[in-house]
Amino acid sequence: FANRLVKWAPFASEMNGYEDLVRHCDELAQAREGKQAAAQRCIRRASAIRSRSITRAIHELNAAKVFAFQGDGVALSAVATLQVAHWYDELGCLLAAKYYALAAAYLAVTSEDDRGLRIVSRCFLQCLECDYQLGFWRQAADFAYLNERAEDMFCATPFDATSREAGVLMLYTTYVVVAAERSGSKALSDYVHSRLAGTPIFEAVDELREEARRVLEGGIGIQDGEAVFSGPLFQDAVRERQVHWHGLGVDFVVTWNGQTPVTLAAEQFLATLQTVVVELSRWDLYLLPVRDEVEVRTSAGADQVEIESVPDNRKSRWVVTFPEHTDGDPEHRHHQDVAAVVHL
């Protein structure tokens, strides 16, 4: 019956009681065949549901990684987590995608399993794609470097410039390098070169550099080129960062000071926000269109998240202050992120 349910999943997933039914089947499969068998069925159902509802497919994969998160199943959990990251990217939830890709990289490394280690570089590539689309090009250069290191450490085959992953990496890296060189900032150009010089990808982009220069020199400068590159360029090189995101009829504009502790807090808060909104989208909610502007801060004196409403008759404005320390209990920090999102 559980195997037949995989075939029925695209249609049955929209019926009342479906989730209770599949969870009961998963528990029975786990007791009879083990956790990995239950995880595999979750993955097969997710693949079957994907064409009809990406949010329900994400829900299934989240169940799969929980079942697989033990012993030899950690590598499988890492693969499922990376797939969730790809699907969040498709939904435009770039910080959630980055959050899941980093989690997949951690699981893959800790699994000490060749099946998991082989995807580490793909996890960093997903992070690079997210930061590139957000305009965080300095961070994109960092992930290009990490991708190269992971390829060197964990992949048995040498760099293949003809693969799909290498093509994406080469394209993004070329524009990051050339835009940094034309930015007029020696510090920015030196930083990007220091991260990438001497790596196979840096040598491979030479053929694309002239084309990228022609695009940038064709009347397209750093500011004018933002529309061409689908976002602001090197936004992580300015004092104040901003992410504008739309979900459930709400326009979210999140700003923060570009210092590292604040960036860590803001990106994790945004990842949690996007994850919660995607989960809520599985139900029909009655929400009025509104613009939410959130300023994220950190404070060394705070021991829990502080949320302040700023009076404004035209939009909803908030100041969210997180504790500055980052070495505490990750679960406690996650609970604070969820509390902030629910409050908003």
PDB file of N, CA and C in Angstrom, residues 92-182:
ATOM      1  N   GLY A  92      12.242  31.603  -5.146  1.00  0.00           N
ATOM      2  CA  GLY A  92      12.738  32.950  -4.896  1.00  0.00           C
ATOM      3  C   GLY A  92      13.091  33.210  -3.445  1.00  0.00           C
ATOM      4  N   CYS A  93      13.107  32.161  -2.633  1.00  0.00           N
ATOM      5  CA  CYS A  93      13.453  32.295  -1.209  1.00  0.00           C
ATOM      6  C   CYS A  93      14.955  32.042  -1.064  1.00  0.00           C
ATOM      7  N   LEU A  94      15.746  33.038  -1.428  1.00  0.00           N
ATOM      8  CA  LEU A  94      17.184  32.832  -1.591  1.00  0.00           C
ATOM      9  C   LEU A  94      17.913  32.621  -0.274  1.00  0.00           C
ATOM     10  N   LEU A  95      17.484  33.306   0.796  1.00  0.00           N
ATOM     11  CA  LEU A  95      18.160  33.106   2.086  1.00  0.00           C
ATOM     12  C   LEU A  95      17.806  31.755   2.677  1.00  0.00           C
ATOM     13  N   ALA A  96      16.560  31.309   2.493  1.00  0.00           N
ATOM     14  CA  ALA A  96      16.191  29.953   2.941  1.00  0.00           C
ATOM     15  C   ALA A  96      16.983  28.912   2.165  1.00  0.00           C
ATOM     16  N   ALA A  97      17.149  29.132   0.857  1.00  0.00           N
ATOM     17  CA  ALA A  97      17.924  28.204   0.031  1.00  0.00           C
ATOM     18  C   ALA A  97      19.369  28.144   0.502  1.00  0.00           C
ATOM     19  N   LYS A  98      19.942  29.303   0.799  1.00  0.00           N
ATOM     20  CA  LYS A  98      21.328  29.355   1.284  1.00  0.00           C
ATOM     21  C   LYS A  98      21.456  28.652   2.638  1.00  0.00           C
ATOM     22  N   TYR A  99      20.491  28.865   3.510  1.00  0.00           N
ATOM     23  CA  TYR A  99      20.476  28.261   4.846  1.00  0.00           C
ATOM     24  C   TYR A  99      20.471  26.730   4.732  1.00  0.00           C
ATOM     25  N   TYR A 100      19.610  26.213   3.851  1.00  0.00           N
ATOM     26  CA  TYR A 100      19.520  24.759   3.675  1.00  0.00           C
ATOM     27  C   TYR A 100      20.764  24.211   2.992  1.00  0.00           C
ATOM     28  N   ALA A 101      21.339  24.958   2.040  1.00  0.00           N
ATOM     29  CA  ALA A 101      22.551  24.490   1.366  1.00  0.00           C
ATOM     30  C   ALA A 101      23.716  24.394   2.346  1.00  0.00           C
ATOM     31  N   LEU A 102      23.837  25.358   3.246  1.00  0.00           N
ATOM     32  CA  LEU A 102      24.894  25.303   4.260  1.00  0.00           C
ATOM     33  C   LEU A 102      24.651  24.137   5.221  1.00  0.00           C
ATOM     34  N   ALA A 103      23.382  23.904   5.573  1.00  0.00           N
ATOM     35  CA  ALA A 103      23.063  22.757   6.431  1.00  0.00           C
ATOM     36  C   ALA A 103      23.418  21.446   5.730  1.00  0.00           C
ATOM     37  N   ALA A 104      23.149  21.376   4.418  1.00  0.00           N
ATOM     38  CA  ALA A 104      23.483  20.170   3.654  1.00  0.00           C
ATOM     39  C   ALA A 104      24.989  19.957   3.627  1.00  0.00           C
ATOM     40  N   ALA A 105      25.761  21.040   3.477  1.00  0.00           N
ATOM     41  CA  ALA A 105      27.226  20.921   3.470  1.00  0.00           C
ATOM     42  C   ALA A 105      27.723  20.393   4.815  1.00  0.00           C
ATOM     43  N   TYR A 106      27.143  20.894   5.894  1.00  0.00           N
ATOM     44  CA  TYR A 106      27.551  20.424   7.237  1.00  0.00           C
ATOM     45  C   TYR A 106      27.229  18.942   7.405  1.00  0.00           C
ATOM     46  N   LEU A 107      26.022  18.544   7.011  1.00  0.00           N
ATOM     47  CA  LEU A 107      25.641  17.131   7.118  1.00  0.00           C
ATOM     48  C   LEU A 107      26.556  16.259   6.263  1.00  0.00           C
ATOM     49  N   ALA A 108      26.865  16.736   5.054  1.00  0.00           N
ATOM     50  CA  ALA A 108      27.688  15.944   4.144  1.00  0.00           C
ATOM     51  C   ALA A 108      29.087  15.723   4.702  1.00  0.00           C
ATOM     52  N   VAL A 109      29.665  16.775   5.280  1.00  0.00           N
ATOM     53  CA  VAL A 109      31.017  16.657   5.834  1.00  0.00           C
ATOM     54  C   VAL A 109      31.024  15.751   7.062  1.00  0.00           C
ATOM     55  N   THR A 110      30.043  15.911   7.934  1.00  0.00           N
ATOM     56  CA  THR A 110      30.009  15.110   9.157  1.00  0.00           C
ATOM     57  C   THR A 110      29.634  13.657   8.887  1.00  0.00           C
ATOM     58  N   SER A 111      29.029  13.379   7.730  1.00  0.00           N
ATOM     59  CA  SER A 111      28.652  11.999   7.420  1.00  0.00           C
ATOM     60  C   SER A 111      29.874  11.110   7.192  1.00  0.00           C
ATOM     61  N   GLU A 112      30.997  11.730   6.757  1.00  0.00           N
ATOM     62  CA  GLU A 112      32.221  10.994   6.431  1.00  0.00           C
ATOM     63  C   GLU A 112      31.917   9.846   5.462  1.00  0.00           C
ATOM     64  N   ASP A 113      30.962  10.079   4.579  1.00  0.00           N
ATOM     65  CA  ASP A 113      30.521   9.100   3.588  1.00  0.00           C
ATOM     66  C   ASP A 113      30.790   9.693   2.208  1.00  0.00           C
ATOM     67  N   ASP A 114      31.372   8.908   1.325  1.00  0.00           N
ATOM     68  CA  ASP A 114      31.698   9.419  -0.014  1.00  0.00           C
ATOM     69  C   ASP A 114      30.475   9.967  -0.731  1.00  0.00           C
ATOM     70  N   ARG A 115      29.317   9.362  -0.494  1.00  0.00           N
ATOM     71  CA  ARG A 115      28.102   9.844  -1.155  1.00  0.00           C
ATOM     72  C   ARG A 115      27.760  11.255  -0.699  1.00  0.00           C
ATOM     73  N   GLY A 116      28.034  11.542   0.568  1.00  0.00           N
ATOM     74  CA  GLY A 116      27.780  12.880   1.079  1.00  0.00           C
ATOM     75  C   GLY A 116      28.873  13.862   0.701  1.00  0.00           C
ATOM     76  N   LEU A 117      30.127  13.432   0.799  1.00  0.00           N
ATOM     77  CA  LEU A 117      31.236  14.340   0.537  1.00  0.00           C
ATOM     78  C   LEU A 117      31.231  14.848  -0.901  1.00  0.00           C
ATOM     79  N   ARG A 118      30.714  14.030  -1.814  1.00  0.00           N
ATOM     80  CA  ARG A 118      30.708  14.435  -3.225  1.00  0.00           C
ATOM     81  C   ARG A 118      29.788  15.625  -3.493  1.00  0.00           C
ATOM     82  N   ILE A 119      28.837  15.910  -2.595  1.00  0.00           N
ATOM     83  CA  ILE A 119      27.914  17.020  -2.859  1.00  0.00           C
ATOM     84  C   ILE A 119      28.329  18.303  -2.161  1.00  0.00           C
ATOM     85  N   VAL A 120      29.422  18.295  -1.400  1.00  0.00           N
ATOM     86  CA  VAL A 120      29.815  19.493  -0.657  1.00  0.00           C
ATOM     87  C   VAL A 120      30.036  20.673  -1.599  1.00  0.00           C
ATOM     88  N   SER A 121      30.739  20.439  -2.722  1.00  0.00           N
ATOM     89  CA  SER A 121      30.999  21.536  -3.652  1.00  0.00           C
ATOM     90  C   SER A 121      29.697  22.056  -4.257  1.00  0.00           C
ATOM     91  N   ARG A 122      28.729  21.168  -4.489  1.00  0.00           N
ATOM     92  CA  ARG A 122      27.432  21.610  -5.022  1.00  0.00           C
ATOM     93  C   ARG A 122      26.672  22.454  -4.004  1.00  0.00           C
ATOM     94  N   CYS A 123      26.857  22.159  -2.727  1.00  0.00           N
ATOM     95  CA  CYS A 123      26.233  22.981  -1.679  1.00  0.00           C
ATOM     96  C   CYS A 123      26.778  24.410  -1.730  1.00  0.00           C
ATOM     97  N   PHE A 124      28.097  24.532  -1.862  1.00  0.00           N
ATOM     98  CA  PHE A 124      28.706  25.864  -1.925  1.00  0.00           C
ATOM     99  C   PHE A 124      28.319  26.579  -3.220  1.00  0.00           C
ATOM    100  N   LEU A 125      28.134  25.827  -4.303  1.00  0.00           N
ATOM    101  CA  LEU A 125      27.688  26.434  -5.548  1.00  0.00           C
ATOM    102  C   LEU A 125      26.283  27.009  -5.385  1.00  0.00           C
ATOM    103  N   GLN A 126      25.409  26.297  -4.674  1.00  0.00           N
ATOM    104  CA  GLN A 126      24.066  26.816  -4.418  1.00  0.00           C
ATOM    105  C   GLN A 126      24.135  28.107  -3.612  1.00  0.00           C
ATOM    106  N   CYS A 127      25.020  28.152  -2.618  1.00  0.00           N
ATOM    107  CA  CYS A 127      25.202  29.377  -1.834  1.00  0.00           C
ATOM    108  C   CYS A 127      25.698  30.516  -2.710  1.00  0.00           C
ATOM    109  N   LEU A 128      26.632  30.203  -3.620  1.00  0.00           N
ATOM    110  CA  LEU A 128      27.151  31.213  -4.546  1.00  0.00           C
ATOM    111  C   LEU A 128      26.023  31.771  -5.409  1.00  0.00           C
ATOM    112  N   GLU A 129      25.168  30.892  -5.943  1.00  0.00           N
ATOM    113  CA  GLU A 129      24.066  31.351  -6.782  1.00  0.00           C
ATOM    114  C   GLU A 129      23.121  32.269  -6.002  1.00  0.00           C
ATOM    115  N   CYS A 130      22.843  31.936  -4.758  1.00  0.00           N
ATOM    116  CA  CYS A 130      21.953  32.759  -3.939  1.00  0.00           C
ATOM    117  C   CYS A 130      22.564  34.131  -3.678  1.00  0.00           C
ATOM    118  N   ASP A 131      23.824  34.166  -3.253  1.00  0.00           N
ATOM    119  CA  ASP A 131      24.466  35.449  -2.974  1.00  0.00           C
ATOM    120  C   ASP A 131      24.613  36.280  -4.242  1.00  0.00           C
ATOM    121  N   TYR A 132      24.868  35.625  -5.369  1.00  0.00           N
ATOM    122  CA  TYR A 132      24.981  36.345  -6.638  1.00  0.00           C
ATOM    123  C   TYR A 132      23.664  37.051  -6.957  1.00  0.00           C
ATOM    124  N   GLN A 133      22.541  36.328  -6.828  1.00  0.00           N
ATOM    125  CA  GLN A 133      21.237  36.916  -7.140  1.00  0.00           C
ATOM    126  C   GLN A 133      20.854  38.015  -6.158  1.00  0.00           C
ATOM    127  N   LEU A 134      21.333  37.909  -4.917  1.00  0.00           N
ATOM    128  CA  LEU A 134      21.045  38.938  -3.916  1.00  0.00           C
ATOM    129  C   LEU A 134      21.929  40.172  -4.085  1.00  0.00           C
ATOM    130  N   GLY A 135      22.974  40.052  -4.904  1.00  0.00           N
ATOM    131  CA  GLY A 135      23.909  41.160  -5.057  1.00  0.00           C
ATOM    132  C   GLY A 135      25.053  41.125  -4.077  1.00  0.00           C
ATOM    133  N   PHE A 136      25.167  40.052  -3.303  1.00  0.00           N
ATOM    134  CA  PHE A 136      26.253  39.920  -2.326  1.00  0.00           C
ATOM    135  C   PHE A 136      27.464  39.282  -3.024  1.00  0.00           C
ATOM    136  N   TRP A 137      28.125  40.051  -3.881  1.00  0.00           N
ATOM    137  CA  TRP A 137      29.128  39.471  -4.766  1.00  0.00           C
ATOM    138  C   TRP A 137      30.457  39.196  -4.070  1.00  0.00           C
ATOM    139  N   ARG A 138      30.760  39.935  -3.014  1.00  0.00           N
ATOM    140  CA  ARG A 138      31.959  39.587  -2.237  1.00  0.00           C
ATOM    141  C   ARG A 138      31.798  38.195  -1.626  1.00  0.00           C
ATOM    142  N   GLN A 139      30.630  37.947  -1.043  1.00  0.00           N
ATOM    143  CA  GLN A 139      30.360  36.627  -0.479  1.00  0.00           C
ATOM    144  C   GLN A 139      30.323  35.563  -1.573  1.00  0.00           C
ATOM    145  N   ALA A 140      29.831  35.936  -2.770  1.00  0.00           N
ATOM    146  CA  ALA A 140      29.823  34.986  -3.885  1.00  0.00           C
ATOM    147  C   ALA A 140      31.244  34.556  -4.220  1.00  0.00           C
ATOM    148  N   ALA A 141      32.185  35.499  -4.165  1.00  0.00           N
ATOM    149  CA  ALA A 141      33.597  35.153  -4.412  1.00  0.00           C
ATOM    150  C   ALA A 141      34.108  34.190  -3.344  1.00  0.00           C
ATOM    151  N   ASP A 142      33.680  34.389  -2.105  1.00  0.00           N
ATOM    152  CA  ASP A 142      34.080  33.472  -1.027  1.00  0.00           C
ATOM    153  C   ASP A 142      33.578  32.056  -1.304  1.00  0.00           C
ATOM    154  N   PHE A 143      32.324  31.951  -1.757  1.00  0.00           N
ATOM    155  CA  PHE A 143      31.773  30.620  -2.012  1.00  0.00           C
ATOM    156  C   PHE A 143      32.372  29.991  -3.264  1.00  0.00           C
ATOM    157  N   ALA A 144      32.796  30.807  -4.227  1.00  0.00           N
ATOM    158  CA  ALA A 144      33.513  30.256  -5.376  1.00  0.00           C
ATOM    159  C   ALA A 144      34.819  29.619  -4.915  1.00  0.00           C
ATOM    160  N   TYR A 145      35.490  30.285  -3.973  1.00  0.00           N
ATOM    161  CA  TYR A 145      36.731  29.732  -3.416  1.00  0.00           C
ATOM    162  C   TYR A 145      36.448  28.431  -2.660  1.00  0.00           C
ATOM    163  N   LEU A 146      35.396  28.429  -1.824  1.00  0.00           N
ATOM    164  CA  LEU A 146      35.052  27.232  -1.063  1.00  0.00           C
ATOM    165  C   LEU A 146      34.651  26.087  -1.992  1.00  0.00           C
ATOM    166  N   ASN A 147      33.964  26.414  -3.074  1.00  0.00           N
ATOM    167  CA  ASN A 147      33.605  25.397  -4.052  1.00  0.00           C
ATOM    168  C   ASN A 147      34.853  24.734  -4.621  1.00  0.00           C
ATOM    169  N   GLU A 148      35.852  25.547  -4.942  1.00  0.00           N
ATOM    170  CA  GLU A 148      37.096  25.012  -5.489  1.00  0.00           C
ATOM    171  C   GLU A 148      37.816  24.127  -4.474  1.00  0.00           C
ATOM    172  N   ARG A 149      37.848  24.562  -3.225  1.00  0.00           N
ATOM    173  CA  ARG A 149      38.506  23.775  -2.188  1.00  0.00           C
ATOM    174  C   ARG A 149      37.787  22.446  -1.979  1.00  0.00           C
ATOM    175  N   ALA A 150      36.447  22.478  -1.990  1.00  0.00           N
ATOM    176  CA  ALA A 150      35.676  21.245  -1.800  1.00  0.00           C
ATOM    177  C   ALA A 150      35.879  20.299  -2.976  1.00  0.00           C
ATOM    178  N   GLU A 151      35.929  20.848  -4.196  1.00  0.00           N
ATOM    179  CA  GLU A 151      36.199  20.021  -5.375  1.00  0.00           C
ATOM    180  C   GLU A 151      37.546  19.313  -5.224  1.00  0.00           C
ATOM    181  N   ASP A 152      38.532  20.072  -4.766  1.00  0.00           N
ATOM    182  CA  ASP A 152      39.885  19.535  -4.642  1.00  0.00           C
ATOM    183  C   ASP A 152      39.969  18.458  -3.562  1.00  0.00           C
ATOM    184  N   MET A 153      39.224  18.650  -2.473  1.00  0.00           N
ATOM    185  CA  MET A 153      39.332  17.750  -1.328  1.00  0.00           C
ATOM    186  C   MET A 153      38.467  16.500  -1.458  1.00  0.00           C
ATOM    187  N   PHE A 154      37.262  16.648  -2.021  1.00  0.00           N
ATOM    188  CA  PHE A 154      36.286  15.569  -1.923  1.00  0.00           C
ATOM    189  C   PHE A 154      35.904  14.914  -3.247  1.00  0.00           C
ATOM    190  N   CYS A 155      36.285  15.504  -4.388  1.00  0.00           N
ATOM    191  CA  CYS A 155      35.876  14.947  -5.671  1.00  0.00           C
ATOM    192  C   CYS A 155      37.048  14.209  -6.310  1.00  0.00           C
ATOM    193  N   ALA A 156      36.792  12.999  -6.776  1.00  0.00           N
ATOM    194  CA  ALA A 156      37.866  12.187  -7.343  1.00  0.00           C
ATOM    195  C   ALA A 156      38.273  12.678  -8.724  1.00  0.00           C
ATOM    196  N   THR A 157      37.333  13.283  -9.472  1.00  0.00           N
ATOM    197  CA  THR A 157      37.636  13.741 -10.824  1.00  0.00           C
ATOM    198  C   THR A 157      38.113  15.190 -10.797  1.00  0.00           C
ATOM    199  N   PRO A 158      39.003  15.583 -11.705  1.00  0.00           N
ATOM    200  CA  PRO A 158      39.479  16.960 -11.747  1.00  0.00           C
ATOM    201  C   PRO A 158      38.393  17.903 -12.239  1.00  0.00           C
ATOM    202  N   PHE A 159      38.681  19.207 -12.173  1.00  0.00           N
ATOM    203  CA  PHE A 159      37.732  20.235 -12.604  1.00  0.00           C
ATOM    204  C   PHE A 159      37.337  20.006 -14.067  1.00  0.00           C
ATOM    205  N   ASP A 160      36.029  19.959 -14.332  1.00  0.00           N
ATOM    206  CA  ASP A 160      35.521  19.727 -15.680  1.00  0.00           C
ATOM    207  C   ASP A 160      34.768  20.966 -16.145  1.00  0.00           C
ATOM    208  N   ALA A 161      35.397  21.739 -17.021  1.00  0.00           N
ATOM    209  CA  ALA A 161      34.808  23.007 -17.465  1.00  0.00           C
ATOM    210  C   ALA A 161      33.564  22.810 -18.321  1.00  0.00           C
ATOM    211  N   THR A 162      33.271  21.568 -18.737  1.00  0.00           N
ATOM    212  CA  THR A 162      32.099  21.314 -19.590  1.00  0.00           C
ATOM    213  C   THR A 162      30.856  20.939 -18.791  1.00  0.00           C
ATOM    214  N   SER A 163      30.991  20.717 -17.494  1.00  0.00           N
ATOM    215  CA  SER A 163      29.830  20.303 -16.694  1.00  0.00           C
ATOM    216  C   SER A 163      28.893  21.475 -16.449  1.00  0.00           C
ATOM    217  N   ARG A 164      27.644  21.167 -16.125  1.00  0.00           N
ATOM    218  CA  ARG A 164      26.649  22.215 -15.862  1.00  0.00           C
ATOM    219  C   ARG A 164      27.061  23.067 -14.667  1.00  0.00           C
ATOM    220  N   GLU A 165      27.533  22.419 -13.583  1.00  0.00           N
ATOM    221  CA  GLU A 165      27.942  23.159 -12.387  1.00  0.00           C
ATOM    222  C   GLU A 165      29.094  24.100 -12.699  1.00  0.00           C
ATOM    223  N   ALA A 166      30.079  23.603 -13.482  1.00  0.00           N
ATOM    224  CA  ALA A 166      31.220  24.449 -13.832  1.00  0.00           C
ATOM    225  C   ALA A 166      30.785  25.617 -14.711  1.00  0.00           C
ATOM    226  N   GLY A 167      29.816  25.374 -15.597  1.00  0.00           N
ATOM    227  CA  GLY A 167      29.329  26.453 -16.456  1.00  0.00           C
ATOM    228  C   GLY A 167      28.695  27.571 -15.649  1.00  0.00           C
ATOM    229  N   VAL A 168      27.859  27.195 -14.671  1.00  0.00           N
ATOM    230  CA  VAL A 168      27.235  28.192 -13.797  1.00  0.00           C
ATOM    231  C   VAL A 168      28.310  28.930 -13.002  1.00  0.00           C
ATOM    232  N   LEU A 169      29.246  28.178 -12.444  1.00  0.00           N
ATOM    233  CA  LEU A 169      30.305  28.776 -11.643  1.00  0.00           C
ATOM    234  C   LEU A 169      31.154  29.736 -12.478  1.00  0.00           C
ATOM    235  N   MET A 170      31.499  29.335 -13.699  1.00  0.00           N
ATOM    236  CA  MET A 170      32.314  30.175 -14.565  1.00  0.00           C
ATOM    237  C   MET A 170      31.594  31.467 -14.921  1.00  0.00           C
ATOM    238  N   LEU A 171      30.296  31.372 -15.235  1.00  0.00           N
ATOM    239  CA  LEU A 171      29.534  32.556 -15.609  1.00  0.00           C
ATOM    240  C   LEU A 171      29.486  33.559 -14.464  1.00  0.00           C
ATOM    241  N   TYR A 172      29.090  33.084 -13.290  1.00  0.00           N
ATOM    242  CA  TYR A 172      28.977  33.989 -12.156  1.00  0.00           C
ATOM    243  C   TYR A 172      30.337  34.567 -11.763  1.00  0.00           C
ATOM    244  N   THR A 173      31.339  33.704 -11.723  1.00  0.00           N
ATOM    245  CA  THR A 173      32.663  34.151 -11.295  1.00  0.00           C
ATOM    246  C   THR A 173      33.233  35.184 -12.259  1.00  0.00           C
ATOM    247  N   THR A 174      32.997  35.001 -13.551  1.00  0.00           N
ATOM    248  CA  THR A 174      33.505  35.950 -14.545  1.00  0.00           C
ATOM    249  C   THR A 174      32.946  37.340 -14.302  1.00  0.00           C
ATOM    250  N   TYR A 175      31.644  37.441 -14.108  1.00  0.00           N
ATOM    251  CA  TYR A 175      31.047  38.758 -13.898  1.00  0.00           C
ATOM    252  C   TYR A 175      31.478  39.368 -12.569  1.00  0.00           C
ATOM    253  N   VAL A 176      31.652  38.535 -11.550  1.00  0.00           N
ATOM    254  CA  VAL A 176      32.128  39.054 -10.265  1.00  0.00           C
ATOM    255  C   VAL A 176      33.530  39.643 -10.420  1.00  0.00           C
ATOM    256  N   VAL A 177      34.414  38.908 -11.097  1.00  0.00           N
ATOM    257  CA  VAL A 177      35.796  39.359 -11.266  1.00  0.00           C
ATOM    258  C   VAL A 177      35.858  40.633 -12.090  1.00  0.00           C
ATOM    259  N   VAL A 178      35.178  40.642 -13.243  1.00  0.00           N
ATOM    260  CA  VAL A 178      35.253  41.795 -14.138  1.00  0.00           C
ATOM    261  C   VAL A 178      34.579  43.018 -13.518  1.00  0.00           C
ATOM    262  N   ALA A 179      33.435  42.809 -12.867  1.00  0.00           N
ATOM    263  CA  ALA A 179      32.760  43.942 -12.221  1.00  0.00           C
ATOM    264  C   ALA A 179      33.611  44.516 -11.100  1.00  0.00           C
ATOM    265  N   ALA A 180      34.319  43.652 -10.365  1.00  0.00           N
ATOM    266  CA  ALA A 180      35.210  44.149  -9.309  1.00  0.00           C
ATOM    267  C   ALA A 180      36.349  44.967  -9.903  1.00  0.00           C
ATOM    268  N   GLU A 181      36.886  44.494 -11.026  1.00  0.00           N
ATOM    269  CA  GLU A 181      37.986  45.220 -11.678  1.00  0.00           C
ATOM    270  C   GLU A 181      37.538  46.577 -12.197  1.00  0.00           C
ATOM    271  N   ARG A 182      36.270  46.686 -12.607  1.00  0.00           N
ATOM    272  CA  ARG A 182      35.757  47.945 -13.157  1.00  0.00           C
ATOM    273  C   ARG A 182      35.050  48.808 -12.130  1.00  0.00           C
TER     274      ARG A 182
END
